[in-house]
């Protein structure tokens, strides 16, 4: 006799962010998990969001959502500066947390989040959804198989056309900047190759450019890194690029593998492998990486299945972000007081 299906997750949403439709609403609908509550600073926005996306009810404030006994998982897609404060508050309330990246405004705050997660004993996960998609899993399989030979070079670029000038991603008080929005993916993807490169990479150098009219906010940043085994890497990001590009190239002594869009593989699911035997293109499927992510989170919470992302990983990424900022002549993002 088959085991009964696990109980659906009961998820509460902080805010009515645009990303939530792609990152959570669609995946929850696909996988059968419940969106039990939403709160926003403007209740009318929360009501419109709930109506459009079949959220079960609206609560008056973020604090009310954290106090709701039916909410077991809190999803935090707020502006970057509000990730740390509300992640800390959700953990203090005993909730599991799925937070948009990065987990905090800077490494100091990320360390506090890690401590809070350890104290709470609940699940904390930064939403690097790409890691769960077959595109990235296949890249790692290929590297691990030895088909490419010894790892020599990794090149990641995550770039988009410029958001509107009023976008919070251009705001220093809201912890904006290209690295915070995009470069975190570039750096994280490099970090995930540590098992095949002799350990975690270290930052060698970084350079970047400031957004005109937004003092202290990076429009682009290029970081160079080196692994203990000798392989090197570039982690690049640009938030005012000519086009959208989110690529990862892995070069070994015997060949290379290339993913044209590892961050949003539902747009392009190719992995192109080139070796002395020739070139082949593998297609890994356009199912949403966010759906894979939600399934992985649920499997961990309900069945204790392995989960590769936790508060320790989030701190390691945030530390590398801060190091990159300082090396490029920027200051790490300031933290903010709890608001909402």
JSON list of N, CA, C and O in Angstrom, two decimals, residues 141 161 179 202 293:
[
{"chain": "A", "resi": 141, "resn": "UNK", "atom": "N", "xyz": [27.04, 17.09, -12.80]},
{"chain": "A", "resi": 141, "resn": "UNK", "atom": "CA", "xyz": [27.30, 15.69, -13.15]},
{"chain": "A", "resi": 141, "resn": "UNK", "atom": "C", "xyz": [28.43, 15.58, -14.17]},
{"chain": "A", "resi": 141, "resn": "UNK", "atom": "O", "xyz": [29.30, 14.70, -14.06]},
{"chain": "A", "resi": 161, "resn": "UNK", "atom": "N", "xyz": [18.86, 44.13, -19.01]},
{"chain": "A", "resi": 161, "resn": "UNK", "atom": "CA", "xyz": [18.68, 45.55, -19.33]},
{"chain": "A", "resi": 161, "resn": "UNK", "atom": "C", "xyz": [18.30, 46.34, -18.09]},
{"chain": "A", "resi": 161, "resn": "UNK", "atom": "O", "xyz": [17.77, 45.79, -17.12]},
{"chain": "A", "resi": 179, "resn": "UNK", "atom": "N", "xyz": [25.25, 43.48, -7.82]},
{"chain": "A", "resi": 179, "resn": "UNK", "atom": "CA", "xyz": [25.70, 42.26, -7.14]},
{"chain": "A", "resi": 179, "resn": "UNK", "atom": "C", "xyz": [24.58, 41.67, -6.29]},
{"chain": "A", "resi": 179, "resn": "UNK", "atom": "O", "xyz": [24.37, 40.46, -6.27]},
{"chain": "A", "resi": 202, "resn": "UNK", "atom": "N", "xyz": [38.47, 31.65, -3.39]},
{"chain": "A", "resi": 202, "resn": "UNK", "atom": "CA", "xyz": [38.76, 32.91, -2.71]},
{"chain": "A", "resi": 202, "resn": "UNK", "atom": "C", "xyz": [38.74, 34.04, -3.72]},
{"chain": "A", "resi": 202, "resn": "UNK", "atom": "O", "xyz": [39.06, 33.84, -4.91]},
{"chain": "A", "resi": 293, "resn": "UNK", "atom": "N", "xyz": [12.40, 23.87, -6.81]},
{"chain": "A", "resi": 293, "resn": "UNK", "atom": "CA", "xyz": [12.82, 24.40, -5.51]},
{"chain": "A", "resi": 293, "resn": "UNK", "atom": "C", "xyz": [11.77, 24.16, -4.43]},
{"chain": "A", "resi": 293, "resn": "UNK", "atom": "O", "xyz": [12.10, 23.71, -3.32]}
]
